[in-house]
Tab-separated table of N, CA, C and O in Angstrom:
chain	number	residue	atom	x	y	z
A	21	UNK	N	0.859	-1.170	0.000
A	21	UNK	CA	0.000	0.000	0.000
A	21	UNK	C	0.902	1.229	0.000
A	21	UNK	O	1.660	1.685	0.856
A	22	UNK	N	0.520	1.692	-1.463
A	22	UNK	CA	1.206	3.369	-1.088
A	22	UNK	C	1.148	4.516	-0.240
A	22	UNK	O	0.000	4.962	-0.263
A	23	UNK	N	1.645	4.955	0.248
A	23	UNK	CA	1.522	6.256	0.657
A	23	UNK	C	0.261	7.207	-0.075
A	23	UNK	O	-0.777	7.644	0.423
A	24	UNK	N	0.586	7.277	-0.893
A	24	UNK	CA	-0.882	8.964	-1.550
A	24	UNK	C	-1.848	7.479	-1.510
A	24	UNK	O	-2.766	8.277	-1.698
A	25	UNK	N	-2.496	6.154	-1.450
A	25	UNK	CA	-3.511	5.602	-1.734
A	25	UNK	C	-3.908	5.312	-0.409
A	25	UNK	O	-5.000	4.858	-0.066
A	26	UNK	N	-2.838	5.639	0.395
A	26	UNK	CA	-3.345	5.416	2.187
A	26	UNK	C	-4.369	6.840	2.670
A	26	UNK	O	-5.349	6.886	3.414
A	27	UNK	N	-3.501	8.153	1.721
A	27	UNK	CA	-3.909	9.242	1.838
A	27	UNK	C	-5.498	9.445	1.358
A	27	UNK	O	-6.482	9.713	2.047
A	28	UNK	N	-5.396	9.247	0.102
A	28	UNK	CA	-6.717	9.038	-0.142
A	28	UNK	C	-7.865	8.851	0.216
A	28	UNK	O	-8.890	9.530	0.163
A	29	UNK	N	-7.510	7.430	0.753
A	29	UNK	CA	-8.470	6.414	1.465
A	29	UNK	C	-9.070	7.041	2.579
A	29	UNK	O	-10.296	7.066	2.692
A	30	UNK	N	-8.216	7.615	3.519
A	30	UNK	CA	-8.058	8.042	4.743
A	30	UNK	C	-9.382	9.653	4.335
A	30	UNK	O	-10.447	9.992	4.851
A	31	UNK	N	-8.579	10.192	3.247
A	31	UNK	CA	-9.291	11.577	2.889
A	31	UNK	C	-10.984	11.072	2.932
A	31	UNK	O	-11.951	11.598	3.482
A	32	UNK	N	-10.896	10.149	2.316
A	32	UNK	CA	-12.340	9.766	1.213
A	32	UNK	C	-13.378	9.337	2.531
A	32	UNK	O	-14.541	9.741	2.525
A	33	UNK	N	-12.816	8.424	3.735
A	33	UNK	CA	-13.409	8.348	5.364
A	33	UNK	C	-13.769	9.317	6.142
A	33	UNK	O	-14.825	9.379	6.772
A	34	UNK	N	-12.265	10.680	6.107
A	34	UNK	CA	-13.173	11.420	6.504
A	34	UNK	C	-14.318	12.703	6.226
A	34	UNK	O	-14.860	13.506	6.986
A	35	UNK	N	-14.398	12.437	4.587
A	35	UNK	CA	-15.283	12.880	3.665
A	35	UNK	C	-16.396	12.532	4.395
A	35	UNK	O	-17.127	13.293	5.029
A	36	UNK	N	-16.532	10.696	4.203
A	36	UNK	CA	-17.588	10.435	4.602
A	36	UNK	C	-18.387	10.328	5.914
A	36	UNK	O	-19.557	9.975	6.058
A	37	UNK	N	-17.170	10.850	7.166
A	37	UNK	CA	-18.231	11.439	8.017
A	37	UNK	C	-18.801	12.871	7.869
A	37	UNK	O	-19.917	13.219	8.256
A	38	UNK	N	-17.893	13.647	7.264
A	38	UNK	CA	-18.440	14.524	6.914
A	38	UNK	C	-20.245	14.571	6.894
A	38	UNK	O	-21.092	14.773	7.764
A	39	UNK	N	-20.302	14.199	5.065
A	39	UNK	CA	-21.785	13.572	4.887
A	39	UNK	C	-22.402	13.243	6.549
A	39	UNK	O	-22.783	14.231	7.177
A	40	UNK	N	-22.472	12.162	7.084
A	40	UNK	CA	-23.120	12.133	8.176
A	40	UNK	C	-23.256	13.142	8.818
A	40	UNK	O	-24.395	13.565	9.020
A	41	UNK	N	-22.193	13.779	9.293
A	41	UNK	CA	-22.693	15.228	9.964
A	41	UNK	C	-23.536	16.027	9.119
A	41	UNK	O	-24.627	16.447	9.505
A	42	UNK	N	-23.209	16.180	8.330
A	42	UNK	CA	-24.094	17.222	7.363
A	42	UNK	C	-25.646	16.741	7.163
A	42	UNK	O	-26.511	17.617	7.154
A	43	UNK	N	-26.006	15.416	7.008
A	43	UNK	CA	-27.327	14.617	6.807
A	43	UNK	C	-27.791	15.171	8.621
A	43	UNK	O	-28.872	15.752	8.721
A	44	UNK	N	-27.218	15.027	9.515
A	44	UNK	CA	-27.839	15.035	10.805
A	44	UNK	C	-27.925	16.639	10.897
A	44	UNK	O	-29.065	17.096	10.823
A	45	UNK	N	-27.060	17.386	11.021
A	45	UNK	CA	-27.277	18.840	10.865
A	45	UNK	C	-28.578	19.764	9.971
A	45	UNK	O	-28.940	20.924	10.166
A	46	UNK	N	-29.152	18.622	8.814
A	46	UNK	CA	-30.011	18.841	7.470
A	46	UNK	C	-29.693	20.143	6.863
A	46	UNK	O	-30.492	21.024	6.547
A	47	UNK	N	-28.416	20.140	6.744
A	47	UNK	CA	-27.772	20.644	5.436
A	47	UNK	C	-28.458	20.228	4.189
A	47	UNK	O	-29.124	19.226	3.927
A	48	UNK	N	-27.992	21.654	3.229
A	48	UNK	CA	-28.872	21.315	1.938
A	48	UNK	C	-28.234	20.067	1.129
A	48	UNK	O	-27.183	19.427	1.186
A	49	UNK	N	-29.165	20.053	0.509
A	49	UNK	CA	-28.971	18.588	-0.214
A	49	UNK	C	-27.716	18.871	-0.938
A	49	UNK	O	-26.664	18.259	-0.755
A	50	UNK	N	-27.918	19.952	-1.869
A	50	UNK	CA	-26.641	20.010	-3.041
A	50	UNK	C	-25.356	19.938	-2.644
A	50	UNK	O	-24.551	19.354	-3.368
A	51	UNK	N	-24.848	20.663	-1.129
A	51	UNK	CA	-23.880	20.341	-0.462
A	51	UNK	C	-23.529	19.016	-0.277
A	51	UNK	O	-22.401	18.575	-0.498
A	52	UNK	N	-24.540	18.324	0.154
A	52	UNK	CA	-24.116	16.897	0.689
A	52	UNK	C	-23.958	15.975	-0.387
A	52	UNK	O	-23.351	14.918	-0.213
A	53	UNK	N	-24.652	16.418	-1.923
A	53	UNK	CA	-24.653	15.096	-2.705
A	53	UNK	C	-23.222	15.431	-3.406
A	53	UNK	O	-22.660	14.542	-4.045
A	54	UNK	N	-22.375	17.307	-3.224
A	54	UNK	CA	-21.262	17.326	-3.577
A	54	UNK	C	-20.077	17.135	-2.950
A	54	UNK	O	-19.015	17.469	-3.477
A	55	UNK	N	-20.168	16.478	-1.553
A	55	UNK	CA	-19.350	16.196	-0.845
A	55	UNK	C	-19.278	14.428	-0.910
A	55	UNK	O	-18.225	13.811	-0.748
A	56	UNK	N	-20.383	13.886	-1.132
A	56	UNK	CA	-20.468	12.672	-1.579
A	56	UNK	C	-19.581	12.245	-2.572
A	56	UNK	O	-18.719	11.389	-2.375
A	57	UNK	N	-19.812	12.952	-3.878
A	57	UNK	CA	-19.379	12.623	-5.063
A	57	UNK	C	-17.282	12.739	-4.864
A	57	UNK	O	-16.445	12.048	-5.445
A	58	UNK	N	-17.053	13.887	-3.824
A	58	UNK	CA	-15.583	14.080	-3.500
A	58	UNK	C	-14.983	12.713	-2.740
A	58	UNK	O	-13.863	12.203	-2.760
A	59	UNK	N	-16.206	12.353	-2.072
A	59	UNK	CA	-15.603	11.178	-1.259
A	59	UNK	C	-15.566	9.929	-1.968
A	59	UNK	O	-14.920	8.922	-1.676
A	60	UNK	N	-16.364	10.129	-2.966
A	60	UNK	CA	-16.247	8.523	-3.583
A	60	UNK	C	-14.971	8.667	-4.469
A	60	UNK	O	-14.044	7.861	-4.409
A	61	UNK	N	-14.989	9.721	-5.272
A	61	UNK	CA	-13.627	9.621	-5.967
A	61	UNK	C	-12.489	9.472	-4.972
A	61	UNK	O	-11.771	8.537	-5.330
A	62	UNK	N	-12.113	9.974	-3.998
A	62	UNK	CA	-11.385	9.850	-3.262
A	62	UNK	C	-11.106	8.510	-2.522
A	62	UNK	O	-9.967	8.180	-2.192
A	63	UNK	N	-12.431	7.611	-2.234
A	63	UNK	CA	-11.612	6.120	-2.386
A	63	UNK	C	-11.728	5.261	-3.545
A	63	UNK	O	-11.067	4.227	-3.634
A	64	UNK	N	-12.482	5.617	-4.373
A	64	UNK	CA	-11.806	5.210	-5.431
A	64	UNK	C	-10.367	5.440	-6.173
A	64	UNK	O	-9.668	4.575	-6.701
A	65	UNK	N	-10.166	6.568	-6.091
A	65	UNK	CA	-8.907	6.534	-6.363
A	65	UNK	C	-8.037	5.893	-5.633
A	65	UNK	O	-7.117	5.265	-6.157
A	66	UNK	N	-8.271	5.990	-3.863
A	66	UNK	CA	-7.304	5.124	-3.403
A	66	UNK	C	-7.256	3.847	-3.490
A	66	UNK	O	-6.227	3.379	-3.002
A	67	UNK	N	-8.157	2.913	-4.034
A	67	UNK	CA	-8.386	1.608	-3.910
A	67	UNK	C	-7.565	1.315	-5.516
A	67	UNK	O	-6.655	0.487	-5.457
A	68	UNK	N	-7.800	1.849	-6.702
A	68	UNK	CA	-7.128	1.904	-7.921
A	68	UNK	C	-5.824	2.100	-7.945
A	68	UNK	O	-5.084	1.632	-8.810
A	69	UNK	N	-5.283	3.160	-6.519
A	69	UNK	CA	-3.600	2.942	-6.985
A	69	UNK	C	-2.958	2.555	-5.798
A	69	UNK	O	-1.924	3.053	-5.352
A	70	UNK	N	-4.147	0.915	-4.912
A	70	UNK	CA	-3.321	-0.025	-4.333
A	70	UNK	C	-2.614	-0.812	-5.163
A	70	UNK	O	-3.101	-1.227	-6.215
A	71	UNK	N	-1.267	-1.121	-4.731
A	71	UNK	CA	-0.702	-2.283	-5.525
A	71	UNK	C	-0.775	-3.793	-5.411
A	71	UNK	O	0.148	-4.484	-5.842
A	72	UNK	N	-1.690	-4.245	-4.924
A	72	UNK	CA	-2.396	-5.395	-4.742
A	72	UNK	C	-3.379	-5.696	-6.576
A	72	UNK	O	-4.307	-6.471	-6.810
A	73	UNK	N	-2.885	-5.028	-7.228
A	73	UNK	CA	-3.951	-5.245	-8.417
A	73	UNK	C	-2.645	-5.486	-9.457
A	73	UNK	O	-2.964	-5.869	-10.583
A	74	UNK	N	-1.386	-5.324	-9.226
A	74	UNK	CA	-0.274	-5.940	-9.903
A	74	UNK	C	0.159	-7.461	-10.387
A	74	UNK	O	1.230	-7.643	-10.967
């Protein structure tokens, strides 16, 4: 496991509490479905540049 895909990963988790806070707070939607979309790329990307897929 790389370094920037640990980073990622890590980013993209705490994206996604983010979202939870924001859903419990009832923040507007558009916020939350664009903080969503940051977090999924964000473990997706980290899961794509584990090196376990070599």
């Amino acid at each position: 496991m790389s370094g920037l895909s640990t980073v990622l990963i890590v980013v993209g988790l705490f994206l996604l509490g983010g979202i939870y806070s924001f859903v419990k707070q009832k923040m507007p939607m558009s916020l939350i479905v664009l903080l969503s979309i940051g977090a999924a790329m964000c473990l997706v990307a980290g899961v794509v540049r584990l090196e376990v897929w070599n």
